[in-house]
Coordinates of C-alpha atoms and ligand atoms in Angstrom, one line a residue:
M6 CA -0.4 -148.3 47.7
C7 CA -1.3 -144.8 47.3
G8 CA -5.3 -143.5 48.9
I9 CA -7.7 -141.7 47.3
V10 CA -10.6 -140.4 48.4
G11 CA -13.4 -138.4 46.8
Y12 CA -16.7 -136.1 47.7
V13 CA -19.7 -134.8 46.5
G14 CA -21.9 -133.7 49.4
H15 CA -24.5 -131.9 50.4
S16 CA -27.1 -132.3 47.7
A17 CA -30.5 -129.1 47.7
G18 CA -33.6 -130.8 49.0
R19 CA -31.9 -133.7 50.3
V20 CA -31.0 -134.5 53.5
N21 CA -28.6 -132.0 54.6
T22 CA -25.7 -133.4 56.2
G23 CA -24.0 -130.5 56.4
H24 CA -20.2 -132.0 55.8
N25 CA -17.2 -130.2 54.9
A26 CA -15.9 -131.7 52.2
L27 CA -12.4 -131.2 54.0
D28 CA -13.6 -133.1 57.0
V29 CA -14.9 -135.9 55.1
V30 CA -12.2 -136.6 52.5
L31 CA -9.5 -135.8 55.6
E32 CA -10.9 -138.3 57.7
G33 CA -11.0 -140.4 54.7
L34 CA -7.4 -140.4 54.2
R35 CA -6.6 -141.0 57.8
R36 CA -8.2 -144.6 57.7
L37 CA -6.3 -145.0 53.7
E38 CA -3.2 -143.8 55.5
Y39 CA -2.0 -147.4 55.8
R40 CA -1.5 -147.3 52.4
G41 CA 1.0 -144.6 51.2
Y42 CA 2.5 -142.2 53.5
D43 CA 5.0 -140.3 51.6
S44 CA 3.4 -137.2 51.2
A45 CA -0.3 -136.1 51.5
G46 CA -2.9 -133.5 49.6
I47 CA -6.2 -132.4 49.3
A48 CA -8.7 -130.2 47.0
V49 CA -11.9 -128.8 47.1
V50 CA -14.1 -126.6 44.8
A51 CA -15.9 -123.1 46.3
D52 CA -16.3 -119.8 45.5
G53 CA -15.8 -120.9 41.5
T54 CA -12.1 -122.2 41.9
I55 CA -10.0 -125.4 43.7
S56 CA -7.8 -124.8 46.5
S57 CA -5.6 -127.0 47.7
R58 CA -3.2 -128.0 49.8
K59 CA -0.2 -130.8 49.9
K60 CA 2.6 -131.7 52.2
S61 CA 5.4 -134.9 52.2
G62 CA 5.7 -137.0 55.0
K63 CA 3.0 -138.4 56.7
L64 CA -0.6 -137.1 57.0
S65 CA -0.3 -135.1 60.4
N66 CA 2.4 -132.3 57.9
L67 CA -0.8 -131.9 56.0
V68 CA -2.8 -131.6 59.4
A69 CA -0.5 -129.1 60.1
E70 CA -0.2 -127.4 56.5
L71 CA -4.7 -126.9 56.4
E72 CA -4.4 -125.5 60.5
A73 CA -2.0 -122.8 59.1
S74 CA -3.3 -122.1 55.9
P75 CA -7.4 -123.5 56.0
L76 CA -9.4 -124.2 53.1
P77 CA -12.5 -122.7 52.4
E78 CA -15.6 -124.9 52.8
S79 CA -16.8 -126.6 49.8
L80 CA -19.2 -129.8 49.0
T81 CA -16.9 -131.9 46.9
G82 CA -13.2 -132.1 47.7
I83 CA -10.4 -135.0 46.5
G84 CA -7.7 -136.4 48.8
H85 CA -4.4 -138.4 48.6
T86 CA -2.1 -140.0 49.9
R87 CA 1.0 -141.0 48.3
W88 CA 3.4 -144.2 48.3
A89 CA 6.2 -142.5 45.6
T90 CA 6.6 -144.3 42.3
H91 CA 8.0 -141.2 40.0
G92 CA 9.9 -138.5 41.9
G93 CA 10.5 -138.5 45.7
P94 CA 8.3 -137.8 48.4
T95 CA 8.8 -133.9 47.6
D96 CA 6.2 -131.3 48.3
Q97 CA 5.6 -130.9 44.2
N98 CA 5.7 -134.0 44.0
A99 CA 2.6 -134.5 46.1
H100 CA -0.9 -135.0 45.0
P101 CA -3.4 -132.9 43.4
H102 CA -1.5 -132.5 40.6
L103 CA -3.3 -129.0 38.4
S104 CA -3.6 -128.0 34.9
D105 CA -6.0 -126.1 33.0
G106 CA -5.3 -122.5 34.5
D107 CA -5.1 -124.4 37.9
R108 CA -9.4 -124.8 37.7
L109 CA -8.3 -128.5 36.9
A110 CA -6.9 -131.1 40.4
V111 CA -5.9 -134.6 39.8
I112 CA -4.8 -137.0 41.8
H113 CA -3.5 -140.7 40.7
N114 CA -2.6 -144.3 42.3
G115 CA -0.7 -146.9 40.0
I116 CA 1.8 -146.1 37.2
I117 CA 1.3 -144.5 33.8
E118 CA 3.4 -146.3 31.6
N119 CA 3.7 -144.5 28.1
F120 CA 4.4 -140.5 30.6
A121 CA 7.2 -139.2 29.2
E122 CA 5.3 -139.5 25.5
L123 CA 2.5 -137.6 26.2
K124 CA 4.7 -135.4 28.6
Q125 CA 7.1 -135.2 24.7
E126 CA 3.9 -134.5 23.4
L127 CA 2.4 -132.2 26.3
L128 CA 5.8 -130.0 25.9
R129 CA 5.8 -129.6 22.5
K130 CA 2.1 -127.6 23.1
G131 CA 4.2 -125.5 25.5
V132 CA 3.0 -126.8 28.4
T133 CA 4.5 -127.0 31.8
F134 CA 5.4 -129.0 34.3
R135 CA 6.4 -128.7 38.0
S136 CA 6.7 -131.8 39.4
E137 CA 8.5 -135.4 38.5
T138 CA 5.4 -137.3 38.6
D139 CA 3.5 -139.3 35.9
T140 CA 0.5 -137.7 37.7
E141 CA 0.6 -134.4 36.5
V142 CA 2.0 -135.5 32.5
A143 CA -2.4 -137.6 33.1
A144 CA -3.6 -133.9 34.8
A145 CA -1.6 -131.7 32.0
L146 CA -3.3 -134.6 29.1
L147 CA -6.8 -134.2 31.0
G148 CA -6.8 -129.7 31.1
D149 CA -6.1 -129.9 27.4
I150 CA -8.2 -132.7 26.3
Y151 CA -11.1 -130.7 28.0
R152 CA -9.7 -127.0 27.2
N153 CA -8.5 -127.2 23.9
Q154 CA -10.5 -130.3 21.7
L155 CA -13.7 -129.6 24.0
K156 CA -13.2 -126.3 24.1
G157 CA -14.5 -126.2 27.6
D158 CA -17.3 -126.4 27.5
A159 CA -18.9 -129.0 29.9
S160 CA -22.4 -129.2 28.1
N161 CA -20.6 -131.2 25.4
G162 CA -19.9 -134.1 28.3
G163 CA -17.3 -132.0 29.8
L164 CA -14.6 -133.6 32.4
T165 CA -16.9 -137.0 32.0
K166 CA -15.7 -136.8 28.4
A167 CA -12.4 -135.4 29.3
M168 CA -11.8 -138.1 31.6
Q169 CA -12.7 -140.7 28.9
L170 CA -11.0 -138.9 25.7
A171 CA -7.7 -139.3 28.2
C172 CA -8.0 -142.6 29.1
Q173 CA -8.1 -144.2 26.0
R174 CA -4.4 -142.4 25.5
L175 CA -3.4 -143.6 29.0
E176 CA -1.4 -147.0 29.5
G177 CA -0.2 -149.2 33.0
A178 CA -2.3 -149.4 35.6
F179 CA -3.8 -146.1 37.4
T180 CA -7.2 -145.1 39.1
L181 CA -7.7 -141.2 38.7
L182 CA -10.0 -138.8 40.6
A183 CA -10.4 -135.4 38.8
V184 CA -12.3 -132.7 40.5
H185 CA -12.3 -128.3 38.1
A186 CA -13.9 -125.2 38.7
D187 CA -16.6 -125.5 36.5
Q188 CA -18.3 -128.1 37.9
P189 CA -18.3 -127.6 40.9
D190 CA -20.1 -130.5 41.8
V191 CA -19.0 -132.9 40.3
V192 CA -16.5 -135.5 41.1
V193 CA -14.6 -137.8 37.8
A194 CA -12.8 -141.5 38.1
A195 CA -11.1 -143.6 36.5
R196 CA -9.6 -147.2 37.1
R197 CA -8.0 -149.7 35.1
N198 CA -6.4 -152.1 37.1
S199 CA -6.3 -150.5 40.1
P200 CA -8.6 -150.3 42.8
L201 CA -11.9 -147.9 43.6
V202 CA -15.5 -148.1 45.0
V203 CA -18.0 -146.2 45.0
G204 CA -20.1 -145.1 48.2
L205 CA -23.2 -144.3 48.4
G206 CA -24.8 -141.8 51.1
D207 CA -28.4 -140.7 51.1
G208 CA -28.0 -137.0 49.0
E209 CA -24.0 -137.7 49.5
N210 CA -21.1 -139.7 47.4
F211 CA -17.8 -141.2 48.1
L212 CA -14.7 -142.7 45.8
G213 CA -12.6 -144.1 47.9
S214 CA -9.1 -146.7 46.9
D215 CA -11.4 -149.3 49.2
V216 CA -13.8 -149.1 51.9
S217 CA -12.2 -147.6 54.5
G218 CA -12.2 -144.2 52.8
F219 CA -16.2 -144.0 53.7
I220 CA -16.7 -146.1 56.3
D221 CA -17.8 -143.5 58.8
Y222 CA -20.3 -143.2 56.9
T223 CA -22.1 -145.5 54.5
R224 CA -21.4 -148.8 54.4
R225 CA -23.7 -149.2 50.9
A226 CA -20.1 -149.5 48.3
V227 CA -20.4 -150.2 44.5
E228 CA -18.0 -152.0 42.8
L229 CA -16.7 -151.6 39.7
G230 CA -14.9 -153.3 36.9
Q231 CA -11.9 -152.6 34.7
D232 CA -11.2 -149.8 32.5
Q233 CA -14.1 -147.6 34.1
I234 CA -15.3 -144.2 34.4
V235 CA -17.2 -143.1 37.1
T236 CA -18.5 -139.0 37.7
I237 CA -20.2 -138.9 41.2
T238 CA -22.5 -136.0 42.3
A239 CA -24.4 -135.8 46.0
D240 CA -27.9 -137.6 43.8
T241 CA -25.9 -139.7 40.9
V242 CA -23.6 -141.9 40.8
E243 CA -22.9 -142.8 37.2
I244 CA -20.7 -145.8 35.6
T245 CA -19.6 -145.5 31.7
D246 CA -16.7 -147.4 29.7
F247 CA -13.8 -145.5 28.5
Y248 CA -15.6 -145.0 25.0
G249 CA -18.6 -143.5 27.2
T250 CA -20.9 -147.0 26.9
P251 CA -23.1 -147.0 30.2
A252 CA -21.8 -149.5 32.5
E253 CA -24.1 -151.1 35.4
G254 CA -21.9 -151.1 39.1
K255 CA -22.4 -154.1 41.0
E256 CA -24.1 -152.6 45.3
Y257 CA -22.5 -154.8 48.5
H258 CA -22.9 -154.0 51.8
V259 CA -19.2 -153.8 54.4
N260 CA -20.1 -156.3 56.8
W261 CA -17.5 -154.2 59.0
D262 CA -18.3 -151.1 61.3
P263 CA -15.8 -148.8 61.8
A264 CA -14.8 -150.0 65.7
S265 CA -13.1 -152.8 64.2
A266 CA -10.5 -150.5 62.0
E267 CA -9.6 -148.9 65.7
K268 CA -7.3 -149.4 68.0
G269 CA -9.3 -150.6 70.6
G270 CA -7.3 -149.8 73.9
F271 CA -3.6 -150.8 72.0
P272 CA -1.3 -148.4 71.0
S273 CA -0.8 -149.6 67.4
F274 CA -3.2 -151.2 65.2
M275 CA -0.5 -154.0 64.8
E276 CA -0.4 -155.2 68.9
K277 CA -4.2 -155.3 68.0
E278 CA -4.1 -157.5 64.9
I279 CA -1.9 -159.3 66.9
H280 CA -4.1 -159.8 69.4
D281 CA -7.6 -160.4 67.3
Q282 CA -6.1 -163.8 65.7
P283 CA -8.2 -166.1 68.1
D284 CA -10.8 -164.3 66.4
A285 CA -9.9 -164.2 62.6
V286 CA -8.8 -167.9 62.7
L287 CA -12.2 -168.7 64.2
Q288 CA -14.4 -165.8 62.0
T289 CA -12.8 -168.0 59.4
L290 CA -13.4 -171.3 60.5
L291 CA -17.0 -170.3 61.3
G292 CA -20.2 -171.9 59.1
R293 CA -18.1 -174.1 57.0
S294 CA -18.6 -177.1 58.1
D295 CA -21.3 -178.9 60.0
V296 CA -22.0 -181.4 62.6
N297 CA -20.3 -184.1 60.9
G298 CA -17.2 -182.9 60.2
K299 CA -18.6 -182.0 56.3
L300 CA -16.4 -179.7 55.1
T301 CA -19.1 -177.4 53.5
L302 CA -17.6 -174.7 51.0
D303 CA -20.3 -173.6 49.5
E304 CA -18.4 -170.3 48.6
L305 CA -16.7 -172.7 46.3
R306 CA -18.6 -172.4 43.0
V307 CA -16.2 -174.3 40.7
D308 CA -17.8 -177.4 39.4
P309 CA -16.9 -180.4 41.9
E310 CA -15.9 -182.6 38.9
L311 CA -13.0 -180.2 37.0
L312 CA -11.7 -180.5 41.3
K313 CA -11.9 -183.7 41.1
S314 CA -10.3 -184.2 37.6
V315 CA -7.6 -181.8 38.9
D316 CA -3.4 -183.1 38.7
K317 CA -1.7 -180.2 40.1
I318 CA -1.6 -176.7 42.6
I319 CA -0.3 -173.7 42.1
V320 CA -0.2 -171.3 44.5
L321 CA 1.0 -167.5 44.0
A322 CA 0.7 -164.7 46.1
C323 CA 3.5 -162.4 47.4
G324 CA 5.5 -161.7 50.7
T325 CA 3.7 -163.2 54.0
S326 CA 0.8 -164.4 51.8
A327 CA 3.2 -166.6 50.0
Y328 CA 4.9 -167.9 53.4
A329 CA 1.0 -169.1 54.2
G330 CA 1.5 -171.0 50.7
Q331 CA 4.1 -172.1 51.7
V332 CA 2.5 -173.8 54.4
A333 CA -0.6 -175.0 53.0
K334 CA 1.5 -176.8 50.6
Y335 CA 2.5 -179.4 53.3
A336 CA -0.6 -179.7 54.7
I337 CA -2.0 -180.1 51.0
E338 CA 0.0 -182.2 49.5
H339 CA -0.4 -184.2 52.3
W340 CA -4.1 -184.7 53.2
C341 CA -4.9 -184.6 48.9
R342 CA -1.6 -186.6 47.2
I343 CA -1.9 -183.3 45.1
P344 CA 1.9 -181.9 44.0
T345 CA 1.5 -178.4 45.1
E346 CA 4.0 -175.8 44.2
V347 CA 4.1 -172.4 45.6
E348 CA 6.1 -169.6 43.6
L349 CA 6.2 -165.8 44.0
S350 CA 3.9 -164.3 41.8
H351 CA 5.9 -161.5 39.9
E352 CA 8.8 -164.7 38.5
F353 CA 5.5 -166.8 38.0
R354 CA 3.5 -164.3 35.5
Y355 CA 7.0 -164.0 33.8
R356 CA 8.2 -167.2 33.1
D357 CA 7.2 -169.9 31.0
P358 CA 5.3 -172.5 33.6
I359 CA 3.4 -175.1 32.5
V360 CA -0.6 -174.6 33.3
D361 CA -3.3 -176.5 32.0
Q362 CA -7.2 -177.0 32.9
N363 CA -6.6 -179.4 35.5
T364 CA -4.0 -176.8 37.1
L365 CA -6.0 -175.2 40.4
I366 CA -4.5 -172.2 40.7
V367 CA -5.0 -170.7 44.6
S368 CA -4.0 -167.6 44.8
I369 CA -3.5 -165.6 48.5
S370 CA -4.0 -162.1 49.0
Q371 CA -4.8 -160.4 51.2
S372 CA -6.1 -157.1 49.7
G373 CA -7.0 -158.6 46.7
E374 CA -5.3 -155.9 44.9
T375 CA -1.6 -156.8 44.2
M376 CA -0.9 -156.4 41.0
D377 CA 2.1 -158.8 40.8
T378 CA -0.6 -161.6 41.8
L379 CA -3.2 -160.1 39.7
M380 CA -1.3 -160.4 37.0
A381 CA -0.8 -163.6 37.3
V382 CA -3.7 -164.8 37.7
R383 CA -5.0 -163.4 34.8
Y384 CA -1.9 -165.3 32.8
A385 CA -3.1 -168.3 34.1
K386 CA -6.4 -168.4 33.9
E387 CA -5.2 -167.3 29.8
Q388 CA -3.8 -170.5 30.2
G389 CA -7.1 -172.4 30.7
A390 CA -6.1 -173.2 35.0
K391 CA -9.7 -172.4 36.5
T392 CA -8.2 -170.4 39.8
V393 CA -10.1 -169.7 43.7
S394 CA -9.0 -166.9 45.5
I395 CA -7.9 -166.7 49.2
C396 CA -8.3 -163.1 50.6
N397 CA -10.0 -161.7 53.3
T398 CA -11.7 -158.0 50.7
N399 CA -14.8 -158.3 50.2
G400 CA -15.4 -157.3 46.6
S401 CA -12.0 -156.6 45.6
T402 CA -10.0 -157.3 42.0
I403 CA -8.5 -160.3 42.5
P404 CA -11.3 -162.2 43.9
R405 CA -13.4 -160.8 41.5
E406 CA -11.5 -162.0 38.5
S407 CA -11.4 -165.6 40.1
D408 CA -13.3 -168.4 39.1
A409 CA -14.1 -168.9 43.3
V410 CA -12.6 -167.6 46.5
L411 CA -12.5 -168.3 49.8
Y412 CA -13.2 -165.5 52.4
T413 CA -10.6 -165.2 55.3
H414 CA -13.0 -163.5 57.5
A415 CA -10.1 -161.5 59.7
G416 CA -11.5 -158.3 60.2
P417 CA -10.0 -154.8 58.3
E418 CA -6.5 -154.9 58.6
I419 CA -4.4 -151.6 58.5
A420 CA -1.0 -152.2 60.2
V421 CA 1.5 -153.1 57.1
A422 CA 2.8 -155.3 58.6
S423 CA 0.6 -158.5 58.1
T424 CA 0.0 -160.6 61.2
K425 CA -3.9 -161.6 61.8
A426 CA -3.9 -162.2 58.2
F427 CA -1.4 -164.3 58.3
L428 CA -3.2 -167.1 60.6
A429 CA -6.7 -166.3 58.4
Q430 CA -4.9 -167.4 55.0
I431 CA -3.6 -170.1 56.8
T432 CA -6.5 -171.4 58.5
A433 CA -8.8 -170.8 54.6
A434 CA -6.3 -173.1 52.7
Y435 CA -6.3 -175.8 55.3
L436 CA -9.3 -176.0 55.0
L437 CA -9.4 -175.5 51.7
G438 CA -7.1 -178.9 51.0
L439 CA -9.4 -180.3 53.3
Y440 CA -12.5 -180.2 51.1
L441 CA -10.3 -181.3 48.2
A442 CA -9.9 -184.0 50.8
Q443 CA -13.4 -185.1 50.8
L444 CA -14.2 -184.3 47.5
R445 CA -11.7 -186.3 45.8
G446 CA -11.7 -189.3 48.6
N447 CA -8.4 -189.5 50.0
K448 CA -9.1 -189.2 53.7
F449 CA -12.2 -190.8 55.6
Q450 CA -14.8 -188.3 57.2
G451 CA -13.6 -189.5 60.5
E452 CA -10.2 -188.2 59.2
I453 CA -11.2 -184.7 58.1
K454 CA -13.4 -184.8 61.0
D455 CA -10.1 -184.9 63.5
V456 CA -9.0 -182.2 61.7
L457 CA -11.5 -180.0 62.4
A458 CA -11.7 -180.5 65.5
D459 CA -8.2 -179.4 65.9
L460 CA -8.7 -176.3 64.1
N461 CA -11.0 -175.5 66.1
K462 CA -9.0 -175.3 69.3
I463 CA -6.5 -172.9 67.9
P464 CA -8.4 -170.0 68.9
A465 CA -8.0 -170.9 72.2
K466 CA -4.3 -172.1 72.2
I467 CA -3.6 -168.8 70.4
Q468 CA -5.3 -166.8 73.4
Q469 CA -2.7 -168.6 75.6
I470 CA 0.3 -168.0 73.7
L471 CA -1.2 -163.9 73.6
D472 CA -1.7 -164.4 77.4
N473 CA 2.2 -164.7 78.3
E474 CA 3.0 -162.4 75.8
A475 CA 5.1 -160.3 78.4
Q476 CA 8.5 -162.8 78.0
I477 CA 8.3 -162.0 74.5
K478 CA 8.0 -158.8 74.7
E479 CA 11.1 -158.3 77.2
L480 CA 12.7 -160.3 75.6
G481 CA 12.1 -158.5 72.2
Q482 CA 12.8 -155.1 74.3
A483 CA 15.7 -155.9 75.9
M484 CA 17.1 -157.2 72.2
A485 CA 17.0 -153.8 70.3
D486 CA 20.2 -153.4 70.0
A487 CA 21.3 -156.5 67.8
K488 CA 22.8 -155.8 64.5
S489 CA 21.4 -159.0 63.0
V490 CA 18.5 -162.5 63.8
L491 CA 18.6 -165.9 62.0
F492 CA 15.3 -167.6 62.5
L493 CA 15.5 -171.7 61.9
G494 CA 12.7 -174.1 61.0
R495 CA 11.5 -176.9 58.8
H496 CA 8.7 -178.4 57.4
V497 CA 6.4 -176.5 58.2
G498 CA 8.8 -174.3 60.3
F499 CA 10.5 -172.9 57.2
P500 CA 7.5 -171.2 56.5
V501 CA 7.1 -169.7 59.7
A502 CA 10.9 -169.1 60.1
M503 CA 10.8 -166.5 57.4
E504 CA 8.0 -164.6 58.6
G505 CA 9.8 -164.1 61.3
A506 CA 12.2 -162.5 60.1
L507 CA 10.0 -160.7 57.1
K508 CA 8.3 -159.5 60.5
L509 CA 11.5 -157.5 62.0
K510 CA 13.4 -156.5 58.5
E511 CA 10.2 -154.4 57.7
L512 CA 9.7 -153.7 61.7
A513 CA 12.7 -153.1 63.2
Y514 CA 15.0 -152.7 60.4
I515 CA 17.7 -155.2 61.1
H516 CA 19.2 -157.6 59.2
A517 CA 17.2 -160.6 59.1
E518 CA 16.3 -164.5 56.9
G519 CA 15.0 -167.1 58.0
F520 CA 16.5 -170.7 56.5
A521 CA 15.8 -173.8 56.4
A522 CA 17.5 -175.5 59.2
G523 CA 19.0 -178.2 57.2
E524 CA 20.2 -175.9 55.0
L525 CA 22.2 -174.4 57.4
K526 CA 25.8 -176.5 57.1
H527 CA 25.3 -175.6 53.1
G528 CA 26.0 -172.1 53.9
P529 CA 25.1 -169.8 56.3
I530 CA 26.2 -171.5 58.9
A531 CA 29.1 -169.4 57.9
L532 CA 27.3 -166.2 59.4
I533 CA 27.6 -167.4 62.7
E534 CA 29.5 -165.9 65.5
E535 CA 29.8 -165.5 69.0
G536 CA 26.7 -164.0 70.0
Q537 CA 24.7 -164.0 66.9
P538 CA 20.7 -164.6 68.4
V539 CA 19.0 -168.0 66.3
F540 CA 15.6 -168.3 67.1
V541 CA 14.8 -172.4 66.2
V542 CA 11.1 -172.7 65.6
V543 CA 11.0 -176.5 66.9
P544 CA 8.3 -179.4 66.0
S545 CA 6.4 -181.1 68.1
P546 CA 8.6 -184.4 69.9
R547 CA 5.3 -186.4 69.1
G548 CA 5.2 -185.6 65.5
R549 CA 6.7 -187.4 62.9
D550 CA 9.4 -189.6 61.8
S551 CA 12.7 -187.5 63.1
L552 CA 11.6 -183.8 62.9
H553 CA 12.2 -182.8 66.1
A554 CA 15.4 -184.8 66.6
K555 CA 17.0 -183.5 63.3
V556 CA 16.4 -179.5 64.3
V557 CA 17.6 -180.7 68.5
S558 CA 20.8 -181.8 66.1
N559 CA 20.2 -178.0 63.8
I560 CA 20.4 -175.7 67.7
Q561 CA 23.7 -178.4 68.4
E562 CA 25.6 -176.9 65.6
V563 CA 24.9 -173.3 65.6
R564 CA 25.5 -172.9 69.6
A565 CA 28.5 -175.2 69.2
R566 CA 29.6 -172.1 67.2
G567 CA 28.7 -169.2 69.5
A568 CA 25.2 -168.6 68.5
K569 CA 22.9 -167.5 70.8
T570 CA 19.7 -169.9 70.6
I571 CA 16.4 -168.5 71.6
V572 CA 13.2 -171.7 70.6
I573 CA 9.7 -172.0 70.6
A574 CA 8.7 -175.3 70.7
E575 CA 6.2 -177.0 72.3
E576 CA 4.7 -177.4 75.4
G577 CA 6.3 -180.3 77.6
D578 CA 9.4 -180.4 75.1
E579 CA 11.7 -180.9 78.5
A580 CA 14.3 -182.0 75.7
V581 CA 15.2 -178.1 73.9
K582 CA 15.8 -176.5 77.6
A583 CA 19.5 -177.8 77.7
Y584 CA 20.5 -175.9 74.6
A585 CA 18.9 -173.0 74.3
E586 CA 19.1 -169.5 75.7
H587 CA 15.8 -169.4 75.9
V588 CA 12.6 -171.3 75.2
F589 CA 9.3 -169.8 74.6
Y590 CA 6.4 -172.7 74.9
I591 CA 2.9 -172.8 72.9
P592 CA 0.6 -175.6 73.0
E593 CA -0.2 -179.0 72.2
T594 CA -0.5 -179.1 68.4
P595 CA -0.2 -181.5 65.6
T596 CA 2.6 -180.3 63.5
L597 CA 0.6 -179.6 60.2
L598 CA -1.1 -176.6 62.0
A599 CA 1.4 -175.5 64.4
P600 CA 2.9 -172.5 62.3
L601 CA -1.0 -170.9 63.6
L602 CA 0.7 -170.9 67.1
S603 CA 4.2 -170.7 66.6
T604 CA 4.0 -167.9 64.7
V605 CA 2.6 -165.6 67.0
P606 CA 5.4 -165.3 69.6
L607 CA 7.5 -164.1 66.1
Q608 CA 4.7 -161.3 66.0
I609 CA 4.8 -160.3 69.2
F610 CA 8.8 -159.9 69.6
A611 CA 8.9 -158.0 66.1
L612 CA 7.2 -156.0 67.5
A613 CA 8.3 -155.7 70.8
L614 CA 12.1 -154.4 69.2
A615 CA 10.4 -152.5 66.5
S616 CA 8.6 -150.6 69.5
A617 CA 11.5 -150.3 71.7
K618 CA 13.7 -148.6 68.6
G619 CA 11.6 -145.7 68.7
Y620 CA 9.6 -146.9 65.8
D621 CA 6.1 -147.2 64.3
V622 CA 4.9 -150.1 63.7
D623 CA 2.3 -149.6 62.5
Q624 CA 3.5 -147.5 59.1
P625 CA 7.4 -148.7 58.4
R626 CA 9.2 -147.5 56.2
N627 CA 9.6 -147.2 52.4
L628 CA 6.1 -149.5 52.9
A629 CA 2.8 -149.9 51.9
K630 CA -0.4 -151.5 52.8
S631 CA -1.4 -152.9 49.3
V632 CA 1.0 -153.0 46.8
T633 CA -0.8 -152.1 43.5
V634 CA 2.6 -151.9 41.0
E635 CA 4.0 -153.8 39.6
Ligands
F6R712 C1 4.3 -158.2 55.1 C2 2.8 -157.8 54.0 C3 3.1 -157.9 52.6 C4 1.7 -158.6 52.0 C5 1.8 -158.7 50.2 C6 0.7 -158.9 50.3 O1 3.8 -157.9 56.8 O2 1.9 -157.5 54.6 O3 4.6 -158.9 52.5 O4 1.9 -159.9 52.8 O5 2.3 -157.4 50.0 O6 0.1 -158.5 49.9 P1 -1.3 -159.3 49.6 O7 -1.6 -160.3 50.2 O8 -1.8 -158.4 50.3 O9 -1.2 -159.6 48.2

C-alpha cells in the first residue's frame, strides 16, 4: 500500500548518469502505481529549496500538473503514490507533506498509530496543519526535532539524527522518506513493519517500496531489517537502527528484468499475467525434483526431523492467497494425512489459536508484505511454531522472518487482482505437500513421481485453455449488464468458486458469491430467481466417489428454479451439456490438480466483463496491490 521512491544521483567524479531526479522518481512511481492510486506527489531539492507537486487521482493527473507547472532539474527527489488511510484522496492529503518552513518534505507508507497525541503536542507548540493525515504529523515532528532540538545543525547528524529521534517516538507501521533543503544530496528513510529496499547504482542510489521502483536503473538491491534507518547519498548507503547503532543490509541480485514488468503487447497487465500462467507454473516446478521424481526442496532449511514431527499444519493467508491455501488443504491432507487448517491471517492473530512446536505454519503471500499475514506469522513464531513461507517476492519481509521459504517463480505481478501468483501458489503448495509425504513416508516414491508427471503436464493444458479463450471472453462481454453472479463448487472446486467470485467483485464491482455447492440448499438457494447466472465448477467424472454426480444434482436444483447455468467441466463430460446454458471444457486432469485449470476461464470471464464495462482492470477502485496496513 502506497508506493515510495527516493533518488540521489550524479555525484562529482563518478559516472555522470545525467539522470534528472524527476524522471527517475516518475518512472519509479509509474511502476509502483499498483500499490495505490488515490493520489501522487513528488518533491525535489534544487537551488537551496524544496519544490513539490501533488495531485489527487492517478499518476497521470500529477504528470499533467507537472507539464503545466514543471519542477526544476535536480539530483535529489522523493515520490509517492497513495492508498488513502487517514484523510480522503484529496490534493491536500496527497504526499509529500512539508514542515520546517517548507524546507523539509516527507512521504509515508503505513499508519502512525499515536498520531493524535503527537498532533496535540505539536499544536500546543503552535504548529499548524494543512491536511488530515498522520503523515503530516510525522513530518511536523521531524521538522520540530530538526529545528528545535538539533538546532538545524547538519553537522550534528542533521536529518538522519532527526529521523532517529522521531522514529523513537512513532508507534505503528511506517516507511518514511525525507529530504531537507539544508542537505540537498541526501535522502533519509526509516522502516518499521512496512517495506523498503535500497537500490545500488554507480554514482547514484535509490529507495523503493519494492525493486520495481528502480528496476530500470539497477538490479543490485539491499534488504533492510526492521526498525532501521538508511541515509543515501549518490555514493554512500549508511544503515543504523533507531538509536544510531550501525547495521548491515543484505545485498541481493534482482533476477527479473524490466521487460517482465511490461504489458508485452497485451492491453492490460492482468491479461498479460493470465497469459503468463503456463510459465508461472512451469517456473515454480522447475528444479524442484530429480529424474526419479524425488523432490529436492533444498531451500526448505527446516530440519527434516522437525518436519516429520509436525502434527498439525495451519495455512495463513488473505484473499486470493487464502483460496490457494484452501486448495492446498485438500492436497496436503490427502497426501500427508496431517490435519490442515486454513485461516485468514487477521482472524488467526486476534483469537487464541492452539499452536505449539509441532505445528507447521505455512503462510502464503504474493507480496510477502501483507501486514495481516506478517503479524500472524510473528505471533505463531512466538508460540513456538515452525514457519514456512510460500512467497513470490524475493527478499520481502514474510519470507525473511520465516524459518524457510518456498518461492513461487511467477515473476512480477503488477495487476492488482492476483492471477498468475494464485496458480503458482497452488503449485508450490502441492510441492510442499508432496515433499512432506515423501519425508514422512506417506506415499511411495512412484506415486509422488506420478503426481509430478501430472503437474508437469499442467502448463501445456493451461495454454490450451488460453488458446480457446474467445468463447469465454464473448460470454463475459455479453454479460456486462449482470447484476449478480453466483459460483458453485465442491471439494477443490469450492475455493475455485470463491476465487471466481472475488475476481468479479474486485474487477467488475458486481455482487458475486462463491458457495460450496452442497451448502446451497441450506439457505443460499433462496437467492436463485429467473435468469440468475450461476457458474458451476464440475469435478471430473473420472474422479472419486460420487462427487461428479452430486454436483450435477446441484446444477439441476438451481436450474429448476430458473438459474442460467454456466458450467466448467472436463473434456468428454457430455452429461453436463443437458443442464447448462454454456459449457466450457478444460483438459482432463486429476481432481486434486484441477484448480490449476478450472480457475483460468473464471479469470478470463471477469477480465472480459469488467473490460466491457470500461473499467480499469489493472487498478480496480479502492484497492491496492500490497496491503501493508492491518
Ligand atoms: C485479490 C488479491 C488479494 C490478495 C491479498 C493477499 O485478487 O490480490 O486478495 O491475494 O491481499 O495478498 P498477498 O498474497 O500479497 O499476501
